[in-house]
């Protein structure tokens, strides 16, 4: 069956995009909300920090709970609880609750939302066959780029109707995602859940977790720093969107090429692209160097995400996948946060070198055991 006529996949894809949408809307939505209700945009930033911290801390424990009850049954409950959390936050803001109350309330969607990506990724393994998995992940990465851009734009549009409307839309997106969670996968979960599998060793997952960390670390040094990157070349701030456009376009192109090939590929090749791209970015070689380095990181980023995800699935037992994928997304988020922090406190040439170092470490880990982790997906993997 072709992926593009695979109805179950597109149902899964619609569900996961709705589940992701609130996280892409949250930074701007929280800022506009607190500015309108309390007069402090800084409180919005703190709300976002607390929300992300709750997601990261609770992602693995809640993911483990999903593994126990089954993602097809647990995800709708988590999504409805997350929707309720956003609704309570909106009501608290409308009631002019103090900042401390808003900070406490925002924990609710953060606690339940951290494992959503891991749960949906686990369901993907039961939604498409192994042969379609690399294409499925790559297509999802392309759509995700659109969601990342569309989330803030949607907030800006909805805010014209009121500062509480974006939060209502975030709650509605969670409800829509709950309705779209694939049900057929639940039958396979019930059949397989009776066979407990010993926990996978961290050593087997470590190279792929390092790849996930590298993706967040290096891409954040570009996504967070487009303005200083162009100012370093003497350009005005109006040129900053060019950097993001090149990164996004290259990422989509890389994922599209990956979809066309339909193979996992060698992650070391993509890590090598990260190393070269990061070194050129740090070297400050003018406009040509900036565009080339950003394009190289982008075109390798989408395929590296797909290869990391497919290979991580190989080493995760079926009854640990939600927790394992939640850990992977948390590690990638940690890399993004550390990269963002590095851009804020260090000279501009230095943060990309951290990404280069992380990519080199991940590649070295894969050199040690390439045969068991890299290659074409098989039914028995």
Short mmCIF file of C-alpha atoms in Angstrom, two decimals:
data_model
loop_
_atom_site.label_atom_id
_atom_site.label_comp_id
_atom_site.label_asym_id
_atom_site.label_seq_id
_atom_site.Cartn_x
_atom_site.Cartn_y
_atom_site.Cartn_z
CA UNK A 1 0.00 0.00 0.00
CA UNK A 2 1.22 3.51 -0.83
CA UNK A 3 1.65 5.89 2.08
CA UNK A 4 -0.36 8.56 0.28
CA UNK A 5 -3.44 6.28 0.13
CA UNK A 6 -2.96 4.93 3.65
CA UNK A 7 -6.09 6.19 5.44
CA UNK A 8 -4.97 5.05 8.89
CA UNK A 9 -1.71 6.98 8.55
CA UNK A 10 -3.46 10.20 7.59
CA UNK A 11 -5.84 9.83 10.51
CA UNK A 12 -2.81 9.39 12.77
CA UNK A 13 -1.10 12.36 11.12
CA UNK A 14 -4.12 14.63 11.62
CA UNK A 15 -4.29 13.59 15.27
CA UNK A 16 -0.63 14.19 16.01
CA UNK A 17 -0.64 17.59 14.28
CA UNK A 18 -3.62 18.71 16.38
CA UNK A 19 -1.80 17.41 19.48
CA UNK A 20 1.34 19.37 18.56
CA UNK A 21 -0.44 22.60 17.68
CA UNK A 22 -0.94 23.86 21.28
CA UNK A 23 2.79 23.59 22.02
CA UNK A 24 3.62 25.72 18.96
CA UNK A 25 0.94 28.25 19.94
CA UNK A 26 1.83 28.44 23.63
CA UNK A 27 4.81 30.88 23.63
CA UNK A 28 2.97 33.69 21.85
CA UNK A 29 -0.42 32.80 23.36
CA UNK A 30 0.91 32.99 26.93
CA UNK A 31 2.70 36.28 26.25
CA UNK A 32 -0.37 37.94 24.70
CA UNK A 33 -2.58 36.55 27.48
CA UNK A 34 -0.54 37.91 30.38
CA UNK A 35 0.08 41.23 28.61
CA UNK A 36 -3.67 41.73 28.19
CA UNK A 37 -4.72 40.50 31.64
CA UNK A 38 -1.85 41.56 33.91
CA UNK A 39 0.12 44.04 31.83
CA UNK A 40 3.30 41.92 32.08
CA UNK A 41 4.69 40.15 29.05
CA UNK A 42 7.45 38.78 31.29
CA UNK A 43 4.90 36.68 33.17
CA UNK A 44 4.07 35.03 29.85
CA UNK A 45 7.69 33.99 29.47
CA UNK A 46 7.72 32.54 32.97
CA UNK A 47 4.47 30.68 32.25
CA UNK A 48 6.07 29.13 29.19
CA UNK A 49 9.14 28.10 31.19
CA UNK A 50 7.00 26.42 33.85
CA UNK A 51 4.90 24.71 31.17
CA UNK A 52 7.97 23.31 29.38
CA UNK A 53 9.61 22.27 32.65
CA UNK A 54 6.48 20.33 33.66
CA UNK A 55 6.43 18.61 30.26
CA UNK A 56 10.07 17.57 30.50
CA UNK A 57 9.91 16.34 34.10
CA UNK A 58 6.71 14.34 33.60
CA UNK A 59 7.24 13.06 30.04
CA UNK A 60 8.89 9.75 30.97
CA UNK A 61 6.70 8.86 34.02
CA UNK A 62 3.51 9.66 32.10
CA UNK A 63 4.89 7.81 29.08
CA UNK A 64 5.47 4.77 31.28
CA UNK A 65 1.84 5.01 32.38
CA UNK A 66 0.82 5.07 28.71
CA UNK A 67 2.82 1.90 28.15
CA UNK A 68 0.86 0.18 30.91
CA UNK A 69 -2.64 1.14 29.73
CA UNK A 70 -1.84 1.27 25.99
CA UNK A 71 -1.45 4.51 23.97
CA UNK A 72 -4.71 3.96 22.04
CA UNK A 73 -6.64 4.00 25.31
CA UNK A 74 -4.46 6.38 27.31
CA UNK A 75 -3.89 9.15 24.75
CA UNK A 76 -7.53 10.30 24.53
CA UNK A 77 -7.63 10.65 28.31
CA UNK A 78 -4.37 12.62 28.41
CA UNK A 79 -5.52 14.87 25.56
CA UNK A 80 -8.83 15.65 27.28
CA UNK A 81 -7.01 16.39 30.54
CA UNK A 82 -4.63 18.69 28.64
CA UNK A 83 -7.60 20.46 27.03
CA UNK A 84 -9.14 20.89 30.48
CA UNK A 85 -5.86 22.36 31.74
CA UNK A 86 -5.84 25.02 29.01
CA UNK A 87 -9.51 25.78 29.74
CA UNK A 88 -8.83 26.21 33.46
CA UNK A 89 -5.92 28.53 32.63
CA UNK A 90 -8.22 30.63 30.44
CA UNK A 91 -10.86 30.83 33.19
CA UNK A 92 -8.22 31.79 35.77
CA UNK A 93 -6.90 34.56 33.53
CA UNK A 94 -10.42 35.80 32.81
CA UNK A 95 -11.06 35.95 36.57
CA UNK A 96 -7.96 38.16 37.00
CA UNK A 97 -6.21 35.52 39.10
CA UNK A 98 -2.78 36.54 40.45
CA UNK A 99 0.38 35.44 38.70
CA UNK A 100 1.12 32.74 41.29
CA UNK A 101 -2.22 31.07 40.52
CA UNK A 102 -1.56 31.16 36.78
CA UNK A 103 1.84 29.57 37.35
CA UNK A 104 0.22 26.79 39.35
CA UNK A 105 -2.56 26.22 36.82
CA UNK A 106 -0.22 26.02 33.81
CA UNK A 107 1.30 22.92 35.42
CA UNK A 108 -1.89 21.01 34.55
CA UNK A 109 -1.49 20.94 30.74
CA UNK A 110 2.27 20.63 31.14
CA UNK A 111 2.08 17.47 33.25
CA UNK A 112 -0.34 15.68 30.94
CA UNK A 113 1.09 17.01 27.67
CA UNK A 114 4.69 15.86 27.99
CA UNK A 115 4.08 12.28 26.84
CA UNK A 116 1.70 13.02 23.95
CA UNK A 117 4.41 12.97 21.26
CA UNK A 118 5.85 9.73 22.61
CA UNK A 119 2.42 8.11 22.72
CA UNK A 120 1.57 9.10 19.16
CA UNK A 121 4.97 7.95 17.93
CA UNK A 122 4.34 4.55 19.56
CA UNK A 123 1.00 4.28 17.74
CA UNK A 124 2.72 4.98 14.42
CA UNK A 125 4.57 1.67 14.70
CA UNK A 126 1.20 -0.11 14.80
CA UNK A 127 -0.36 2.10 12.12
CA UNK A 128 2.05 1.56 9.21
CA UNK A 129 4.17 -1.41 8.17
CA UNK A 130 7.93 -1.45 8.73
CA UNK A 131 8.61 -0.81 5.05
CA UNK A 132 6.60 2.44 5.10
CA UNK A 133 7.98 3.70 8.41
CA UNK A 134 10.91 5.81 7.08
CA UNK A 135 8.61 7.54 4.56
CA UNK A 136 5.92 8.02 7.21
CA UNK A 137 8.31 9.73 9.62
CA UNK A 138 9.77 11.93 6.87
CA UNK A 139 6.36 13.08 5.68
CA UNK A 140 5.46 13.82 9.29
CA UNK A 141 8.63 15.92 9.66
CA UNK A 142 7.63 17.96 6.60
CA UNK A 143 4.15 18.59 7.98
CA UNK A 144 5.63 19.48 11.38
CA UNK A 145 7.58 22.33 9.77
CA UNK A 146 4.26 23.77 8.64
CA UNK A 147 2.76 23.41 12.12
CA UNK A 148 5.74 25.17 13.69
CA UNK A 149 5.19 28.15 11.40
CA UNK A 150 1.40 28.02 11.48
CA UNK A 151 0.99 27.88 15.27
CA UNK A 152 2.22 31.43 16.06
CA UNK A 153 0.46 32.79 12.95
CA UNK A 154 -2.81 31.27 14.16
CA UNK A 155 -2.34 32.86 17.59
CA UNK A 156 -1.79 36.28 16.03
CA UNK A 157 -4.98 35.87 14.00
CA UNK A 158 -7.13 34.60 16.88
CA UNK A 159 -5.85 37.23 19.29
CA UNK A 160 -7.73 39.85 17.31
CA UNK A 161 -10.93 38.29 18.71
CA UNK A 162 -9.60 38.34 22.28
CA UNK A 163 -6.61 37.21 24.30
CA UNK A 164 -8.49 34.16 25.63
CA UNK A 165 -9.44 32.86 22.18
CA UNK A 166 -6.01 31.28 21.42
CA UNK A 167 -6.25 29.26 24.65
CA UNK A 168 -9.73 28.11 23.67
CA UNK A 169 -8.35 27.04 20.30
CA UNK A 170 -5.53 25.13 22.02
CA UNK A 171 -8.08 23.26 24.13
CA UNK A 172 -10.19 22.55 21.03
CA UNK A 173 -7.12 21.19 19.20
CA UNK A 174 -6.54 18.71 22.04
CA UNK A 175 -10.15 17.55 21.86
CA UNK A 176 -9.87 17.10 18.08
CA UNK A 177 -6.67 15.08 18.56
CA UNK A 178 -8.42 12.87 21.12
CA UNK A 179 -11.15 12.08 18.58
CA UNK A 180 -8.55 11.18 15.94
CA UNK A 181 -6.44 8.76 18.00
CA UNK A 182 -6.32 5.51 15.97
CA UNK A 183 -8.48 2.85 17.62
CA UNK A 184 -7.41 -0.18 15.57
CA UNK A 185 -3.93 -0.06 17.11
CA UNK A 186 -5.54 -0.74 20.48
CA UNK A 187 -6.41 -4.27 19.39
CA UNK A 188 -2.75 -5.04 18.67
CA UNK A 189 -1.74 -3.51 21.99
CA UNK A 190 -4.09 -5.81 23.90
CA UNK A 191 -2.75 -8.85 22.08
CA UNK A 192 0.88 -7.94 22.72
CA UNK A 193 0.66 -6.42 26.20
CA UNK A 194 0.44 -9.81 27.86
CA UNK A 195 4.03 -10.61 26.88
CA UNK A 196 6.23 -8.51 29.09
CA UNK A 197 9.63 -7.61 27.73
CA UNK A 198 12.58 -6.80 29.98
CA UNK A 199 13.55 -3.13 30.02
CA UNK A 200 16.00 -2.16 27.29
CA UNK A 201 19.46 -1.17 28.42
CA UNK A 202 20.34 2.50 28.28
CA UNK A 203 23.54 1.66 26.40
CA UNK A 204 21.51 0.48 23.39
CA UNK A 205 19.49 3.71 23.33
CA UNK A 206 22.33 6.10 24.12
CA UNK A 207 23.63 6.70 20.54
CA UNK A 208 20.12 7.57 19.36
CA UNK A 209 19.45 9.77 22.36
CA UNK A 210 22.72 11.54 21.57
CA UNK A 211 21.50 12.03 17.99
CA UNK A 212 18.26 13.53 19.29
CA UNK A 213 20.21 15.84 21.61
CA UNK A 214 22.44 16.92 18.72
CA UNK A 215 19.46 17.79 16.55
CA UNK A 216 18.06 20.10 19.21
CA UNK A 217 21.43 21.57 20.13
CA UNK A 218 22.63 22.55 16.65
CA UNK A 219 19.32 23.63 15.12
CA UNK A 220 18.61 25.88 18.10
CA UNK A 221 21.81 27.84 17.43
CA UNK A 222 20.27 28.77 14.07
CA UNK A 223 16.59 29.12 14.95
CA UNK A 224 17.26 31.30 18.00
CA UNK A 225 20.03 33.42 16.47
CA UNK A 226 18.93 34.57 12.99
CA UNK A 227 19.16 38.23 13.99
CA UNK A 228 22.74 38.20 15.37
CA UNK A 229 23.84 35.95 12.50
CA UNK A 230 22.80 38.50 9.88
CA UNK A 231 23.95 41.46 11.97
CA UNK A 232 27.39 39.83 12.15
CA UNK A 233 27.48 40.28 8.37
CA UNK A 234 26.40 43.92 8.55
CA UNK A 235 22.82 43.28 7.40
CA UNK A 236 19.68 44.78 8.93
CA UNK A 237 17.20 42.88 11.06
CA UNK A 238 14.87 42.53 8.05
CA UNK A 239 17.27 39.90 6.66
CA UNK A 240 16.82 37.60 9.68
CA UNK A 241 13.78 35.73 8.25
CA UNK A 242 15.97 34.66 5.31
CA UNK A 243 17.95 32.39 7.64
CA UNK A 244 14.80 30.71 8.97
CA UNK A 245 13.40 30.37 5.45
CA UNK A 246 16.57 28.65 4.23
CA UNK A 247 16.63 26.30 7.22
CA UNK A 248 12.95 25.39 6.88
CA UNK A 249 13.11 25.00 3.10
CA UNK A 250 16.22 22.83 3.28
CA UNK A 251 14.66 20.67 6.00
CA UNK A 252 11.56 20.10 3.88
CA UNK A 253 13.72 19.32 0.84
CA UNK A 254 15.82 16.84 2.82
CA UNK A 255 12.72 15.10 4.15
CA UNK A 256 11.19 15.04 0.67
CA UNK A 257 14.32 13.38 -0.73
CA UNK A 258 14.17 10.89 2.11
CA UNK A 259 10.53 10.11 1.28
CA UNK A 260 11.43 9.58 -2.36
CA UNK A 261 14.26 7.16 -1.52
CA UNK A 262 12.21 5.30 1.11
CA UNK A 263 15.30 3.97 2.92
CA UNK A 264 16.66 4.59 6.39
CA UNK A 265 20.14 5.56 5.26
CA UNK A 266 23.26 5.88 7.37
CA UNK A 267 22.83 8.39 10.23
CA UNK A 268 26.60 8.94 10.26
CA UNK A 269 26.29 10.65 6.88
CA UNK A 270 23.77 13.13 8.28
CA UNK A 271 25.86 13.64 11.42
CA UNK A 272 28.81 14.39 9.16
CA UNK A 273 26.68 17.06 7.48
CA UNK A 274 25.98 18.54 10.91
CA UNK A 275 29.71 18.62 11.67
CA UNK A 276 30.59 20.38 8.41
CA UNK A 277 27.62 22.75 8.64
CA UNK A 278 28.39 23.68 12.24
CA UNK A 279 32.06 24.33 11.49
CA UNK A 280 31.24 26.58 8.52
CA UNK A 281 28.63 28.43 10.58
CA UNK A 282 31.15 29.07 13.36
CA UNK A 283 33.85 30.17 10.90
CA UNK A 284 31.86 33.24 9.74
CA UNK A 285 32.61 32.92 6.02
CA UNK A 286 30.24 35.62 4.85
CA UNK A 287 26.84 35.28 3.26
CA UNK A 288 27.86 32.28 1.18
CA UNK A 289 29.10 30.45 4.26
CA UNK A 290 25.99 31.34 6.28
CA UNK A 291 23.52 30.20 3.62
CA UNK A 292 25.50 27.05 2.79
CA UNK A 293 25.90 26.02 6.43
CA UNK A 294 22.25 26.64 7.30
CA UNK A 295 21.11 24.75 4.18
CA UNK A 296 23.40 21.81 4.97
CA UNK A 297 22.15 21.55 8.57
CA UNK A 298 18.57 21.78 7.33
CA UNK A 299 18.87 19.20 4.57
CA UNK A 300 20.51 16.73 6.99
CA UNK A 301 18.16 17.50 9.87
CA UNK A 302 14.96 15.94 8.52
CA UNK A 303 16.63 12.65 7.48
CA UNK A 304 18.52 12.48 10.79
CA UNK A 305 15.25 12.83 12.70
CA UNK A 306 13.74 9.97 10.69
CA UNK A 307 16.79 7.70 10.98
CA UNK A 308 17.03 8.34 14.72
CA UNK A 309 13.35 7.59 15.26
CA UNK A 310 13.36 4.35 13.22
CA UNK A 311 16.52 3.03 14.85
CA UNK A 312 15.34 3.93 18.34
CA UNK A 313 12.20 1.91 17.69
CA UNK A 314 14.41 -1.10 16.95
CA UNK A 315 16.01 -1.12 20.37
CA UNK A 316 12.91 -0.25 22.42
CA UNK A 317 10.73 -3.13 23.63
CA UNK A 318 7.08 -2.70 22.68
CA UNK A 319 6.04 -2.25 26.29
CA UNK A 320 8.57 0.59 26.78
CA UNK A 321 8.09 2.60 23.60
CA UNK A 322 5.96 5.46 24.91
CA UNK A 323 8.42 6.08 27.74
CA UNK A 324 11.40 5.66 25.40
CA UNK A 325 10.10 8.03 22.73
CA UNK A 326 9.04 10.52 25.41
CA UNK A 327 12.58 10.41 26.76
CA UNK A 328 13.92 11.01 23.24
CA UNK A 329 11.71 14.07 22.71
CA UNK A 330 12.69 15.35 26.16
CA UNK A 331 16.39 14.95 25.39
CA UNK A 332 15.94 16.79 22.09
CA UNK A 333 14.11 19.60 23.90
CA UNK A 334 16.93 19.76 26.44
CA UNK A 335 19.40 20.13 23.59
CA UNK A 336 17.32 22.93 22.12
CA UNK A 337 17.16 24.69 25.47
CA UNK A 338 20.90 24.42 26.09
CA UNK A 339 21.64 25.64 22.56
CA UNK A 340 19.35 28.61 23.08
CA UNK A 341 21.05 29.40 26.38
CA UNK A 342 24.48 29.19 24.74
CA UNK A 343 23.43 31.70 22.08
CA UNK A 344 22.30 34.08 24.81
CA UNK A 345 25.43 34.02 26.96
CA UNK A 346 28.38 33.05 24.72
CA UNK A 347 30.15 34.58 21.71
CA UNK A 348 28.23 33.81 18.52
CA UNK A 349 30.95 31.62 17.00
CA UNK A 350 31.04 29.24 19.97
CA UNK A 351 27.53 27.65 20.24
CA UNK A 352 27.70 25.90 16.82
CA UNK A 353 30.88 24.15 17.97
CA UNK A 354 28.94 22.50 20.79
CA UNK A 355 26.64 21.03 18.16
CA UNK A 356 29.66 19.90 16.14
CA UNK A 357 31.11 18.19 19.21
CA UNK A 358 27.80 16.46 20.02
CA UNK A 359 27.45 15.25 16.40
CA UNK A 360 31.00 13.88 16.46
CA UNK A 361 30.31 12.02 19.73
CA UNK A 362 27.09 10.53 18.32
CA UNK A 363 28.92 9.44 15.17
CA UNK A 364 31.67 7.83 17.24
CA UNK A 365 29.06 5.87 19.19
CA UNK A 366 27.57 4.57 15.96
CA UNK A 367 30.97 3.57 14.59
CA UNK A 368 31.38 1.25 17.56
CA UNK A 369 28.30 -0.87 16.69
CA UNK A 370 27.11 0.04 13.20
CA UNK A 371 25.90 -3.39 12.15
CA UNK A 372 23.17 -3.69 14.78
CA UNK A 373 21.86 -0.18 14.44
CA UNK A 374 22.17 0.97 10.85
CA UNK A 375 20.73 -0.38 7.64
CA UNK A 376 17.53 -1.12 5.84
CA UNK A 377 14.47 -1.85 7.99
CA UNK A 378 13.39 -5.48 8.02
CA UNK A 379 10.33 -7.22 9.38
CA UNK A 380 12.40 -9.01 12.03
CA UNK A 381 14.23 -5.90 13.26
#
